[in-house]
Amino acid sequence: MKTRFIFVTGGVLSSLGKGLAAASLGALLKARGLSVTIQKLDPYINVDPGTMNPFQHGEVFVTDDGAETDLDLGHYERYLNAPMSHKNNTTSGAIYHDVIAKERRGDYLGATVQVIPHITDEIKSRVLSLADDPNPPDVAIIEIGGTVGDIEGLPFLEAIRQLRSELGRDNCLNIHLTLVPYLGSAGELKTKPTQHSVKELLSIGIQPDIILCRCERPIPDELRKKIALFCNVDQDAVFSSVDVNNIYEVPLKFYDEGFDQKVAIMLRLPARNANLDDWKKLIDDAANPLGSVTIAIVGKYVELKEAYKSLHEALMHAGVANRVAVNLRYVNSEKITQENAADELAGCDGILVPGGFGYRGIEGKIAAIRHARENKIPFFGICLGMQCAVIEFSRHVAGLKDATSEEFNPRSENNVIYLLKEWYDYRAHNLEQRSEESAKGGTMRLGSYPCKLTPDTLARKAYDQETINERHRHRYEFNNKFKDILEEKGMVFSGNSPDGSLVEIIELADHPWFLGCQFHPEFKSRPMESHPLFRDFVEAAKKYKLALEKGAVERLGVR
Ligand code: GLN
């Protein structure tokens, strides 16, 4: 087999940035001209993160093929500039689900089904499936979620231990990410947690080849020697991953340490230098903005920034594209009312209402949207944000006072956002998920769908294309019954499904930049290539700020 496998495990504690480290290594190998893919193995029992609370788990990242995945896949896409699929993320839940289904079908021919070999075989087959391609990647990086020592992670570690002997020692590499804390009182970097973590790995038969140390400050040479000695790795196989200001600096820092070179040597990959010109330019541009804008993100999950990971990244990319620093102000929608909206949102040059579920905080979002609409402040509504914009407009411009979404009040006369029954039934049927309890996972419109853009609209101008593809994750849709009356009042339907049956993008005629989309454009934004809608939104915020400074907001053009 041509593909080399790199396994990335983590020790000491979580949140050390294993996903970013894996993605950055991937970016470096790609910059050396290799083809790279990355897979995340998550030890939790959920079949996918689709039903998990973003407060706890962070964003659910959606792929083109409609898989609801871990947010690390977002990093993989952004660092590799390549789309991921359902193959790139798997969980204990998904693995057990399949093994149990096979057992019920009798596939195991009466054998006792056990963690070893049945669960581990299933894990291995999913890892190997990455290379099962007419054009297999040169390198597959496998990130194992959780921390070494977790009970639920054991089958995964056992599977990679076995894979190494099966695939040949030279074709696999184990990288272990640990923490080297700096103890202020002792004035020292401490290696003991790393030693313990490696000991834990060794006890299950895995010898790391490379130790990557997350630390506040660079590791001096004698400490590297010490870590190498105690952890039984080459002295030049201990690397540091120091804290950075901008996450896109990580590949450059790794490069400076010679990380990719060591990996290439150990895996006998062609000796080539990584071309990192565009990464350098990105960091340079990001570090030298020519101005700044402040964007309010009005949402429910404002306490946990991870819940809006891709959104945050997309706005940063748009800032670089516009050469401005984007300051994000997370505003809790539950705190906003019609009366205090102007105060709560004072100083913001753009207002963004992101996706979400459930009624909580909706009235605050609607108040924020009204404020944006009436004061010509650039507005960007994503998924639920677009739905709220439709509700706001229906209530306050079209006079449908009780306008709402079926999600919030199934009995309203004016459900401008509703559940498209045919769609729901079709999905439920297709997925053979008709039972009540499974109705929450699996009946959403998920993944990439085409959308046709209307000429002479903000959307069409931004994309400069007639048909686009964007990723969805929602149940409810715009209710076409209200299309005519809203259009009459100045709503513009600038994006629709090609057959015209689903509204995908709305705008307002009487506003310089007001746009809502039913899909999630943030998933497709790239550091080197900002998403057109985010790019134009930030540009509009820039213009608004300038007009405000000149006292000329009234003169800002309309769409
Ligand atoms: N709750 C809304 C729906 O299900 C919006 C979902 C979202 O914003 N992702 O349609």
Coordinates of C-alpha atoms and ligand atoms in Angstrom, one line a residue:
M1 CA 0.0 0.0 0.0
K2 CA 1.3 3.4 -1.0
T3 CA -0.4 5.4 1.7
R4 CA 1.6 6.2 4.9
F5 CA -0.4 6.5 8.1
I6 CA 0.3 9.1 10.9
F7 CA -1.5 8.5 14.2
V8 CA -1.9 11.5 16.4
T9 CA -2.7 10.9 20.1
G10 CA -3.0 13.3 23.0
G11 CA -2.0 13.2 26.6
V12 CA -2.2 15.0 29.9
L13 CA -5.3 17.0 29.1
S14 CA -7.8 17.9 26.4
S15 CA -7.9 21.1 24.4
L16 CA -4.2 21.1 23.6
G17 CA -5.0 21.7 19.9
K18 CA -4.6 18.2 18.6
G19 CA -6.9 19.0 15.7
L20 CA -5.0 22.1 14.8
A21 CA -1.7 20.2 15.1
A22 CA -2.9 17.4 12.8
A23 CA -4.3 20.0 10.3
S24 CA -1.1 22.0 10.4
L25 CA 1.1 19.0 9.7
G26 CA -1.3 18.1 6.9
A27 CA -0.9 21.6 5.4
L28 CA 2.9 21.3 5.6
L29 CA 2.9 17.9 3.9
K30 CA 0.6 19.2 1.3
A31 CA 2.9 22.2 0.7
R32 CA 5.6 19.6 0.0
G33 CA 3.6 18.4 -2.9
L34 CA 2.0 15.3 -1.2
S35 CA -1.6 14.4 -1.3
V36 CA -3.0 14.3 2.3
T37 CA -6.2 13.3 4.0
I38 CA -7.1 13.5 7.7
Q39 CA -9.6 11.4 9.8
K40 CA -10.9 12.0 13.3
L41 CA -11.8 9.1 15.5
D42 CA -14.0 10.2 18.3
P43 CA -14.3 7.8 21.3
Y44 CA -17.7 9.0 22.5
I45 CA -20.9 6.9 22.1
N46 CA -23.0 9.4 20.1
V47 CA -23.3 8.1 16.5
D48 CA -22.3 11.6 15.4
P49 CA -22.2 15.0 17.0
G50 CA -25.4 16.0 15.3
T51 CA -27.5 15.7 18.5
M52 CA -24.9 17.1 20.8
N53 CA -25.4 20.5 22.6
P54 CA -23.1 23.1 21.0
F55 CA -22.6 24.5 24.5
Q56 CA -20.7 21.3 25.4
H57 CA -19.2 20.1 22.2
G58 CA -18.8 23.2 20.1
E59 CA -20.0 23.5 16.5
V60 CA -21.3 20.7 14.4
F61 CA -19.4 20.8 11.1
V62 CA -21.3 19.7 8.0
T63 CA -19.7 18.2 5.0
D64 CA -20.8 18.3 1.4
D65 CA -22.2 14.8 1.6
G66 CA -24.3 15.8 4.6
A67 CA -22.3 14.2 7.5
E68 CA -22.6 16.0 10.8
T69 CA -19.1 15.9 12.2
D70 CA -16.6 17.2 14.8
L71 CA -15.5 20.8 14.4
D72 CA -11.9 19.6 13.8
L73 CA -13.0 18.6 10.3
G74 CA -13.5 22.3 9.7
H75 CA -9.8 22.8 10.5
Y76 CA -8.9 20.0 8.2
E77 CA -10.9 21.6 5.3
R78 CA -9.4 25.0 6.0
Y79 CA -5.8 23.9 6.3
L80 CA -5.9 21.4 3.5
N81 CA -8.3 23.4 1.3
A82 CA -10.1 20.2 0.4
P83 CA -13.6 19.0 1.2
M84 CA -14.0 16.3 3.8
S85 CA -16.7 13.6 3.8
H86 CA -18.4 11.2 6.2
K87 CA -15.3 9.0 5.8
N88 CA -13.2 11.6 7.7
N89 CA -15.0 11.3 11.0
T90 CA -16.2 8.3 13.0
T91 CA -17.2 7.6 16.6
S92 CA -17.4 4.7 18.9
G93 CA -21.2 5.0 18.6
A94 CA -21.1 4.6 14.8
I95 CA -18.7 1.7 15.1
Y96 CA -20.8 -0.2 17.7
H97 CA -23.9 0.7 15.7
D98 CA -22.5 -1.1 12.6
V99 CA -21.1 -4.0 14.6
I100 CA -24.4 -4.6 16.3
A101 CA -26.3 -4.4 13.0
K102 CA -23.9 -7.0 11.5
E103 CA -24.4 -9.2 14.6
R104 CA -28.2 -9.0 14.2
R105 CA -27.9 -10.0 10.5
G106 CA -25.9 -13.0 11.5
D107 CA -22.7 -11.9 9.8
Y108 CA -20.5 -13.1 12.6
L109 CA -21.7 -16.7 12.1
G110 CA -22.4 -17.4 15.7
A111 CA -19.1 -16.0 17.1
T112 CA -19.1 -14.2 20.4
V113 CA -18.8 -10.5 19.4
Q114 CA -16.1 -8.8 21.3
V115 CA -14.2 -5.5 21.5
I116 CA -11.1 -7.3 20.2
P117 CA -11.3 -8.3 17.4
H118 CA -14.7 -7.2 16.2
I119 CA -14.7 -3.5 17.3
T120 CA -11.0 -3.1 16.6
D121 CA -11.5 -4.7 13.2
E122 CA -14.3 -2.2 12.4
I123 CA -12.1 0.7 13.5
K124 CA -9.2 -0.6 11.3
S125 CA -11.4 -1.0 8.3
R126 CA -12.6 2.6 8.6
V127 CA -9.0 3.8 8.9
L128 CA -8.0 1.8 5.9
S129 CA -11.0 2.9 3.9
L130 CA -9.1 6.2 3.5
A131 CA -6.6 4.5 1.2
D132 CA -9.3 2.5 -0.6
D133 CA -9.4 4.8 -3.6
P134 CA -8.3 4.5 -7.2
N135 CA -6.0 7.4 -6.3
P136 CA -5.0 6.8 -2.7
P137 CA -3.5 9.7 -0.7
D138 CA 0.2 9.7 0.0
V139 CA -0.4 10.4 3.6
A140 CA -3.4 9.8 5.9
I141 CA -3.3 11.5 9.3
I142 CA -5.5 9.9 11.9
E143 CA -6.4 12.0 14.9
I144 CA -7.6 10.1 17.9
G145 CA -10.0 12.2 20.1
G146 CA -9.8 12.3 23.8
T147 CA -6.7 11.8 26.0
V148 CA -4.6 8.7 26.5
G149 CA -5.9 6.9 29.6
D150 CA -9.6 7.5 28.9
I151 CA -11.5 4.2 29.1
E152 CA -13.4 4.7 26.0
G153 CA -10.4 5.5 23.9
L154 CA -8.8 2.1 24.5
P155 CA -10.2 0.2 21.5
F156 CA -8.9 3.0 19.2
L157 CA -5.4 2.8 20.6
E158 CA -5.5 -1.0 20.3
A159 CA -6.6 -0.7 16.7
I160 CA -3.7 1.7 15.8
R161 CA -1.3 -0.6 17.7
Q162 CA -2.4 -3.5 15.5
L163 CA -2.3 -1.4 12.3
R164 CA 1.3 -0.6 12.8
S165 CA 2.4 -4.2 12.7
E166 CA 0.0 -5.0 9.9
L167 CA 1.1 -2.1 7.6
G168 CA 4.7 -2.3 8.4
R169 CA 6.6 -0.2 11.0
D170 CA 8.1 2.1 8.3
N171 CA 4.7 3.0 6.9
C172 CA 3.3 4.3 10.1
L173 CA 4.2 7.0 12.6
N174 CA 2.9 7.7 16.1
I175 CA 2.9 11.4 17.2
H176 CA 2.0 12.1 20.8
L177 CA 0.9 15.6 21.8
T178 CA 1.4 16.5 25.4
L179 CA 1.6 19.5 27.6
V180 CA 4.8 20.9 29.0
P181 CA 3.6 23.4 31.6
Y182 CA 5.5 26.4 32.8
L183 CA 5.5 26.6 36.6
G184 CA 5.8 30.2 37.6
S185 CA 6.8 29.6 41.2
A186 CA 9.6 27.3 40.1
G187 CA 10.4 29.4 37.0
E188 CA 10.6 26.1 35.0
L189 CA 9.0 24.1 32.3
K190 CA 8.0 20.7 33.7
T191 CA 8.3 17.4 31.8
K192 CA 6.8 15.0 34.3
P193 CA 3.2 15.1 32.8
T194 CA 4.8 14.2 29.4
Q195 CA 6.7 11.3 30.9
H196 CA 3.6 9.9 32.6
S197 CA 1.5 10.3 29.5
V198 CA 4.1 8.4 27.4
K199 CA 4.3 5.7 30.1
E200 CA 0.5 5.3 29.7
L201 CA 0.9 4.9 26.0
L202 CA 3.7 2.4 26.4
S203 CA 1.6 0.3 28.7
I204 CA -0.8 -0.4 25.9
G205 CA 2.0 -1.1 23.5
I206 CA 2.4 2.1 21.6
Q207 CA 5.8 3.7 21.4
P208 CA 5.6 7.3 20.1
D209 CA 8.0 8.3 17.4
I210 CA 7.6 12.0 17.8
I211 CA 6.6 14.0 20.9
L212 CA 5.0 17.3 20.3
C213 CA 5.0 19.5 23.3
R214 CA 2.4 22.2 23.7
C215 CA 3.9 25.0 25.8
E216 CA 3.8 28.7 26.5
R217 CA 7.4 29.2 25.6
P218 CA 9.9 27.4 23.4
I219 CA 11.6 24.4 24.9
P220 CA 15.4 24.7 25.5
D221 CA 17.7 22.1 24.1
E222 CA 18.6 20.4 27.3
L223 CA 14.9 19.9 28.1
R224 CA 14.4 18.3 24.7
K225 CA 17.2 15.9 25.5
K226 CA 15.6 15.1 28.7
I227 CA 12.2 14.4 27.1
A228 CA 13.9 12.3 24.4
L229 CA 15.8 10.3 27.0
F230 CA 12.8 9.6 29.2
C231 CA 10.3 9.0 26.4
N232 CA 12.7 6.9 24.3
V233 CA 12.5 9.0 21.1
D234 CA 15.2 10.6 18.9
Q235 CA 16.5 13.9 20.2
D236 CA 15.5 15.6 17.1
A237 CA 12.0 14.1 17.4
V238 CA 10.9 16.4 20.2
F239 CA 9.1 19.5 18.9
S240 CA 7.4 22.3 20.6
S241 CA 4.0 23.8 19.7
V242 CA 4.1 27.2 21.3
D243 CA 1.1 29.5 21.7
V244 CA 0.5 31.7 18.7
N245 CA -1.6 34.8 18.1
N246 CA -3.1 33.5 14.9
I247 CA -3.9 29.8 14.4
Y248 CA -2.7 29.9 10.8
E249 CA 0.8 30.6 12.1
V250 CA 1.1 27.0 13.4
P251 CA 2.2 25.5 10.1
L252 CA 4.9 28.1 9.8
K253 CA 6.1 27.5 13.4
F254 CA 6.2 23.7 12.8
Y255 CA 8.2 24.3 9.6
D256 CA 10.7 26.4 11.5
E257 CA 11.2 23.5 13.9
G258 CA 11.7 21.1 11.0
F259 CA 8.7 19.0 12.0
D260 CA 7.5 18.1 8.5
Q261 CA 11.1 17.2 7.5
K262 CA 11.4 14.8 10.4
V263 CA 8.1 13.2 9.5
A264 CA 9.1 12.9 5.9
I265 CA 12.4 11.3 6.8
M266 CA 10.9 8.8 9.2
L267 CA 8.2 7.8 6.6
R268 CA 10.7 7.8 3.7
L269 CA 8.7 10.5 1.8
P270 CA 10.3 12.4 -1.0
A271 CA 12.7 15.1 0.2
R272 CA 11.1 18.3 -1.0
N273 CA 10.9 21.7 0.6
A274 CA 7.4 23.0 1.6
N275 CA 6.4 26.1 -0.3
L276 CA 4.7 28.3 2.3
D277 CA 4.5 31.6 0.4
D278 CA 0.8 31.9 0.6
W279 CA 0.7 31.0 4.4
K280 CA 3.3 33.7 5.0
K281 CA 1.3 36.3 3.0
L282 CA -1.8 35.4 5.0
I283 CA -0.1 35.9 8.3
D284 CA 1.5 39.1 7.0
D285 CA -1.8 40.5 5.8
A286 CA -3.6 39.5 9.0
A287 CA -1.0 41.2 11.1
N288 CA -1.1 44.4 9.2
P289 CA -4.7 45.5 8.7
L290 CA -5.4 49.0 7.4
G291 CA -8.4 49.6 9.6
S292 CA -10.9 47.7 11.7
V293 CA -14.7 46.9 11.9
T294 CA -16.7 45.6 14.7
I295 CA -19.3 42.9 14.0
A296 CA -21.9 41.9 16.5
I297 CA -22.8 38.2 16.6
V298 CA -26.2 38.0 18.2
G299 CA -26.7 34.4 19.3
K300 CA -27.5 32.0 22.1
Y301 CA -24.3 30.2 22.5
V302 CA -22.1 33.3 23.1
E303 CA -20.4 31.9 26.2
L304 CA -18.7 29.2 24.2
K305 CA -16.8 30.5 21.2
E306 CA -16.2 27.0 19.9
A307 CA -20.0 26.9 19.1
Y308 CA -19.4 29.3 16.3
K309 CA -15.9 28.1 15.2
S310 CA -16.4 28.2 11.4
L311 CA -18.3 31.5 11.6
H312 CA -15.5 33.1 13.6
E313 CA -12.9 31.8 11.0
A314 CA -15.0 32.9 8.0
L315 CA -15.2 36.5 9.5
M316 CA -11.4 36.4 10.0
H317 CA -10.8 35.3 6.4
A318 CA -13.1 38.1 5.3
G319 CA -11.2 40.6 7.3
V320 CA -7.9 39.5 5.6
A321 CA -9.6 39.8 2.2
N322 CA -10.7 43.4 3.1
R323 CA -7.4 44.2 4.9
V324 CA -9.3 45.1 8.1
A325 CA -9.1 43.6 11.6
V326 CA -12.5 42.2 12.4
N327 CA -13.4 42.7 16.1
L328 CA -16.2 40.3 17.1
R329 CA -18.6 41.2 19.8
Y330 CA -20.7 38.3 21.0
V331 CA -24.0 39.6 22.2
N332 CA -26.4 37.3 24.1
S333 CA -29.7 37.5 22.2
E334 CA -31.7 36.9 25.4
K335 CA -30.6 40.2 26.7
I336 CA -31.7 42.3 23.7
T337 CA -35.1 43.9 23.6
Q338 CA -36.7 46.4 21.2
E339 CA -36.0 49.1 23.8
N340 CA -32.3 48.4 24.4
A341 CA -31.2 47.2 21.0
A342 CA -29.6 50.5 20.0
D343 CA -27.6 50.6 23.2
E344 CA -26.6 46.9 23.2
L345 CA -25.5 47.2 19.5
A346 CA -23.9 50.7 19.7
G347 CA -20.6 50.8 17.9
C348 CA -21.2 47.8 15.7
D349 CA -20.6 48.2 12.0
G350 CA -22.4 45.0 11.1
I351 CA -24.8 42.6 12.7
L352 CA -24.8 38.9 12.2
V353 CA -27.4 36.5 13.4
P354 CA -26.1 32.9 13.2
G355 CA -27.8 29.5 13.0
G356 CA -29.5 28.0 16.0
F357 CA -32.4 25.9 17.2
G358 CA -35.4 26.6 19.5
Y359 CA -37.4 29.6 20.6
R360 CA -35.1 30.9 23.4
G361 CA -33.5 34.2 22.4
I362 CA -35.6 34.6 19.2
E363 CA -37.3 37.9 20.2
G364 CA -33.9 39.4 20.9
K365 CA -32.6 38.3 17.5
I366 CA -35.7 39.9 15.9
A367 CA -35.1 43.1 17.8
A368 CA -31.5 43.2 16.6
I369 CA -32.5 42.6 13.0
R370 CA -35.1 45.3 13.2
H371 CA -32.4 47.7 14.5
A372 CA -30.1 46.7 11.6
R373 CA -32.9 47.1 9.0
E374 CA -34.2 50.5 10.2
N375 CA -30.7 52.0 10.6
K376 CA -29.1 50.7 7.4
I377 CA -26.5 48.7 9.4
P378 CA -25.2 45.8 7.3
F379 CA -27.0 42.6 8.3
F380 CA -26.1 39.0 7.6
G381 CA -28.5 36.2 8.7
I382 CA -27.5 32.6 8.5
C383 CA -30.0 29.8 8.6
L384 CA -32.0 30.6 11.7
G385 CA -30.8 34.2 11.3
M386 CA -32.4 34.3 7.8
Q387 CA -35.6 32.8 9.2
C388 CA -35.7 35.5 11.9
A389 CA -35.1 38.2 9.3
V390 CA -38.1 36.9 7.4
I391 CA -40.2 36.9 10.6
E392 CA -39.1 40.4 11.5
F393 CA -40.0 41.8 8.0
S394 CA -43.3 40.0 8.0
R395 CA -44.3 41.4 11.4
H396 CA -43.0 45.0 11.1
V397 CA -43.2 45.7 7.3
A398 CA -45.8 43.4 5.9
G399 CA -48.2 43.8 8.9
L400 CA -48.4 40.0 9.8
K401 CA -48.2 40.7 13.5
D402 CA -48.2 37.1 14.6
A403 CA -45.7 36.0 11.9
T404 CA -43.4 33.2 13.3
S405 CA -41.9 29.9 12.5
E406 CA -43.6 26.6 12.9
E407 CA -40.7 25.6 15.1
F408 CA -41.8 28.2 17.7
N409 CA -45.5 28.1 17.3
P410 CA -47.1 25.3 15.3
R411 CA -50.5 26.8 15.5
S412 CA -49.9 30.3 14.2
E413 CA -51.9 31.5 11.2
N414 CA -48.8 33.1 9.8
N415 CA -46.0 30.5 9.8
V416 CA -43.8 32.3 7.3
I417 CA -41.2 29.6 8.1
Y418 CA -42.6 26.1 8.2
L419 CA -41.9 22.4 8.0
L420 CA -42.1 21.3 4.4
K421 CA -44.0 18.1 4.9
E422 CA -43.0 16.4 1.6
W423 CA -39.4 17.0 2.4
Y424 CA -39.6 15.7 5.9
D425 CA -41.4 12.6 4.8
Y426 CA -39.0 12.0 2.0
R427 CA -36.0 12.2 4.3
A428 CA -37.6 10.1 7.0
H429 CA -38.5 7.4 4.5
N430 CA -35.1 7.5 2.8
L431 CA -33.3 7.1 6.1
E432 CA -35.7 4.5 7.3
Q433 CA -36.0 6.6 10.4
R434 CA -39.6 6.6 11.2
S435 CA -39.6 6.0 14.9
E436 CA -40.2 8.9 17.2
E437 CA -36.9 8.8 19.0
S438 CA -34.8 8.9 15.9
A439 CA -36.8 11.8 14.4
K440 CA -34.4 14.3 15.9
G441 CA -31.3 12.9 14.3
G442 CA -31.4 12.4 10.6
T443 CA -34.5 14.2 9.3
M444 CA -32.8 17.5 8.5
R445 CA -31.9 18.9 5.2
L446 CA -28.2 18.2 5.4
G447 CA -25.2 18.8 3.1
S448 CA -24.7 20.5 -0.2
Y449 CA -27.6 21.7 -2.4
P450 CA -27.5 23.8 -5.6
C451 CA -29.0 27.3 -5.6
K452 CA -29.7 29.5 -8.5
L453 CA -29.0 33.2 -8.1
T454 CA -31.2 36.0 -9.4
P455 CA -29.4 38.6 -11.6
D456 CA -28.8 42.1 -10.1
T457 CA -28.8 41.0 -6.5
L458 CA -26.1 41.2 -3.8
A459 CA -25.8 37.5 -3.9
R460 CA -25.3 37.3 -7.6
K461 CA -22.7 40.1 -7.4
A462 CA -20.9 38.4 -4.5
Y463 CA -20.6 35.0 -6.1
D464 CA -20.3 36.2 -9.7
Q465 CA -21.9 32.9 -10.8
E466 CA -25.3 31.8 -11.8
T467 CA -25.5 28.6 -9.8
I468 CA -23.7 27.8 -6.5
N469 CA -23.6 24.9 -4.0
E470 CA -23.9 25.5 -0.3
R471 CA -24.3 23.3 2.8
H472 CA -27.5 23.0 4.8
R473 CA -28.5 21.9 8.2
H474 CA -32.0 22.7 9.1
R475 CA -35.6 21.4 9.2
Y476 CA -37.7 24.4 8.4
E477 CA -38.0 26.4 5.2
F478 CA -39.4 29.6 3.9
N479 CA -43.2 29.3 3.3
N480 CA -43.8 30.1 -0.3
K481 CA -47.4 31.1 0.5
F482 CA -46.0 34.4 1.7
K483 CA -43.6 35.1 -1.2
D484 CA -45.8 37.5 -3.1
I485 CA -46.8 39.7 -0.2
L486 CA -43.2 40.0 1.1
E487 CA -41.9 40.7 -2.4
E488 CA -44.5 43.4 -2.8
K489 CA -43.1 45.1 0.4
G490 CA -39.5 45.0 -0.8
M491 CA -38.1 41.6 0.0
V492 CA -36.0 40.2 -2.8
F493 CA -35.6 36.4 -3.3
S494 CA -32.1 36.3 -4.7
G495 CA -31.4 32.6 -4.4
N496 CA -33.7 29.7 -5.0
S497 CA -33.4 26.0 -5.5
P498 CA -33.1 25.3 -9.3
D499 CA -36.7 24.1 -9.5
G500 CA -37.8 27.2 -7.8
S501 CA -39.5 25.4 -4.9
L502 CA -37.2 26.5 -2.0
V503 CA -36.1 30.0 -1.1
E504 CA -32.4 30.0 -0.2
I505 CA -31.4 33.6 -0.1
I506 CA -33.4 36.8 0.8
E507 CA -32.4 40.5 0.6
L508 CA -34.0 43.8 1.1
A509 CA -34.4 46.3 -1.8
D510 CA -34.4 49.3 0.5
H511 CA -31.1 48.7 2.4
P512 CA -27.4 48.9 1.4
W513 CA -26.5 45.3 2.6
F514 CA -29.1 43.1 4.2
L515 CA -28.9 39.4 3.3
G516 CA -30.1 36.1 4.8
C517 CA -29.3 32.7 3.6
Q518 CA -30.9 29.3 4.5
F519 CA -27.5 27.6 4.2
H520 CA -24.3 27.8 6.2
P521 CA -21.7 29.6 4.0
E522 CA -19.2 29.7 6.9
F523 CA -18.3 26.0 6.3
K524 CA -16.8 26.8 2.9
S525 CA -14.7 29.8 3.8
R526 CA -11.0 29.3 3.4
P527 CA -8.1 31.3 4.9
M528 CA -6.6 32.1 1.5
E529 CA -10.0 32.5 -0.1
S530 CA -12.7 34.3 1.9
H531 CA -16.3 33.3 1.2
P532 CA -17.9 35.8 -1.1
L533 CA -20.8 36.6 1.2
F534 CA -18.6 37.1 4.2
R535 CA -16.2 39.2 2.1
D536 CA -19.0 41.5 0.9
F537 CA -20.6 41.7 4.3
V538 CA -17.3 42.9 5.9
E539 CA -16.8 45.3 3.0
A540 CA -20.3 46.7 3.6
A541 CA -19.4 47.1 7.3
K542 CA -16.3 49.0 6.3
K543 CA -18.4 51.3 4.1
Y544 CA -21.0 51.7 6.9
K545 CA -18.3 52.7 9.4
L546 CA -16.9 55.3 7.0
A547 CA -20.3 56.7 6.3
L548 CA -21.0 56.9 10.0
E549 CA -17.8 58.8 10.6
K550 CA -18.8 61.2 7.9
G551 CA -22.4 61.5 9.2
A552 CA -23.5 60.2 5.9
V553 CA -25.3 56.9 6.6
E554 CA -28.5 58.3 5.1
R555 CA -26.7 58.7 1.9
L556 CA -25.5 55.1 1.8
G557 CA -27.0 53.7 -1.4
V558 CA -29.6 51.0 -1.4
R559 CA -29.0 47.6 -2.9
Ligands
GLN1 N1 -33.9 25.8 13.7 C1 -33.9 26.1 12.3 C2 -34.3 24.9 11.5 O1 -34.3 23.8 11.9 C3 -32.6 26.7 11.8 C4 -31.5 25.7 11.9 C5 -30.1 26.3 11.8 O2 -30.0 27.5 12.0 N2 -29.1 25.6 11.5 O3 -34.7 25.1 10.3

